[in-house]
């Protein structure tokens, strides 16, 4: 379940190839996508490979995990903006193929209900890409989120606001709430790969490794998934015993 790679670039290369293989096997694949700095090298490599191989993405659909509440899609720190800048525009995915939960709509409760329902209506996620917060969140499912949750609005923990505050000009601008796919939505994906890179993720990865399945550590539920892989670079894996680490390259 736990895999270590020589570098973040090695993870990006492997993961990008894995996503391409998934699409080649199933051209109408439904992909669950994540944001955050961890995904930047992954999306960069994937976009390069799509162009190199002229991969046909016309039947692919994507669903993002989460979005800040209160930020318009064109806000430079919205996840909608991030996805267009770092992936969708580069690989020319049409707006009709990509879904993000909206944190900027008139009826957010309805948005939550419809987002989970849409994922199910299209047959569920074939593949879900995940990052992890330093407190163990997946999507924006903060510690003590119910494992059977569907898309919902969360109040962001102070820890998460501090972590993500680096992208905003000042503390007052850091959103207090987000809309996120629930843990049950994530767990229903047919395959999941979680990625953690950098020394600042070493502690949470050791906590995840040692944790029982417990809502205090949201990512711990992934240990129950039949097709989960956890990819780390050497820094993020540094507090996990070598004997528990597998390699793929
Ligand atoms: O990759 P980063 O920037 O460490 O973020 C970790 C995770 O937290 C989030 O910001 C919240 O979901 C995700 O976008 C990301 O997967």
PDB file of C-alpha atoms in Angstrom, residues 5 7-12 37-42 131-132 134 194-202 204-205 231-237:
ATOM      1  CA  UNK A   5       9.871   7.010  -5.075  1.00  0.00           C
ATOM      2  CA  UNK A   7      11.634  12.131  -6.138  1.00  0.00           C
ATOM      3  CA  UNK A   8       8.422  14.047  -6.747  1.00  0.00           C
ATOM      4  CA  UNK A   9       9.260  14.015 -10.473  1.00  0.00           C
ATOM      5  CA  UNK A  10       9.489  10.220 -10.450  1.00  0.00           C
ATOM      6  CA  UNK A  11       6.004  10.092  -8.900  1.00  0.00           C
ATOM      7  CA  UNK A  12       4.711  12.534 -11.522  1.00  0.00           C
ATOM      8  CA  UNK A  37       0.915  22.068  -4.813  1.00  0.00           C
ATOM      9  CA  UNK A  38       1.541  18.298  -4.695  1.00  0.00           C
ATOM     10  CA  UNK A  39      -0.332  17.861  -7.976  1.00  0.00           C
ATOM     11  CA  UNK A  40       1.545  20.512  -9.969  1.00  0.00           C
ATOM     12  CA  UNK A  41       4.352  18.223 -11.253  1.00  0.00           C
ATOM     13  CA  UNK A  42       1.786  15.481 -11.931  1.00  0.00           C
ATOM     14  CA  UNK A 131      -3.376  14.792  -1.827  1.00  0.00           C
ATOM     15  CA  UNK A 132      -3.342  14.939   1.948  1.00  0.00           C
ATOM     16  CA  UNK A 134      -0.953  18.022   7.250  1.00  0.00           C
ATOM     17  CA  UNK A 194      -2.838   9.336  -2.706  1.00  0.00           C
ATOM     18  CA  UNK A 195       0.331  11.387  -3.178  1.00  0.00           C
ATOM     19  CA  UNK A 196       2.453  13.089  -0.503  1.00  0.00           C
ATOM     20  CA  UNK A 197       5.744  14.847  -1.160  1.00  0.00           C
ATOM     21  CA  UNK A 198       8.140  16.932   0.914  1.00  0.00           C
ATOM     22  CA  UNK A 199       9.476  16.846   4.466  1.00  0.00           C
ATOM     23  CA  UNK A 200       6.460  18.832   5.734  1.00  0.00           C
ATOM     24  CA  UNK A 201       4.318  15.742   4.996  1.00  0.00           C
ATOM     25  CA  UNK A 202       6.575  13.263   6.878  1.00  0.00           C
ATOM     26  CA  UNK A 204       1.222  13.163   8.762  1.00  0.00           C
ATOM     27  CA  UNK A 205       2.354  10.177   6.704  1.00  0.00           C
ATOM     28  CA  UNK A 231       2.906   7.308  -3.227  1.00  0.00           C
ATOM     29  CA  UNK A 232       5.569   9.274  -1.324  1.00  0.00           C
ATOM     30  CA  UNK A 233       8.909  10.791  -2.138  1.00  0.00           C
ATOM     31  CA  UNK A 234      11.776   9.976   0.233  1.00  0.00           C
ATOM     32  CA  UNK A 235      11.196  13.051   2.405  1.00  0.00           C
ATOM     33  CA  UNK A 236       7.512  12.322   3.003  1.00  0.00           C
ATOM     34  CA  UNK A 237       8.306   8.641   3.717  1.00  0.00           C
TER      35      UNK A 237
END
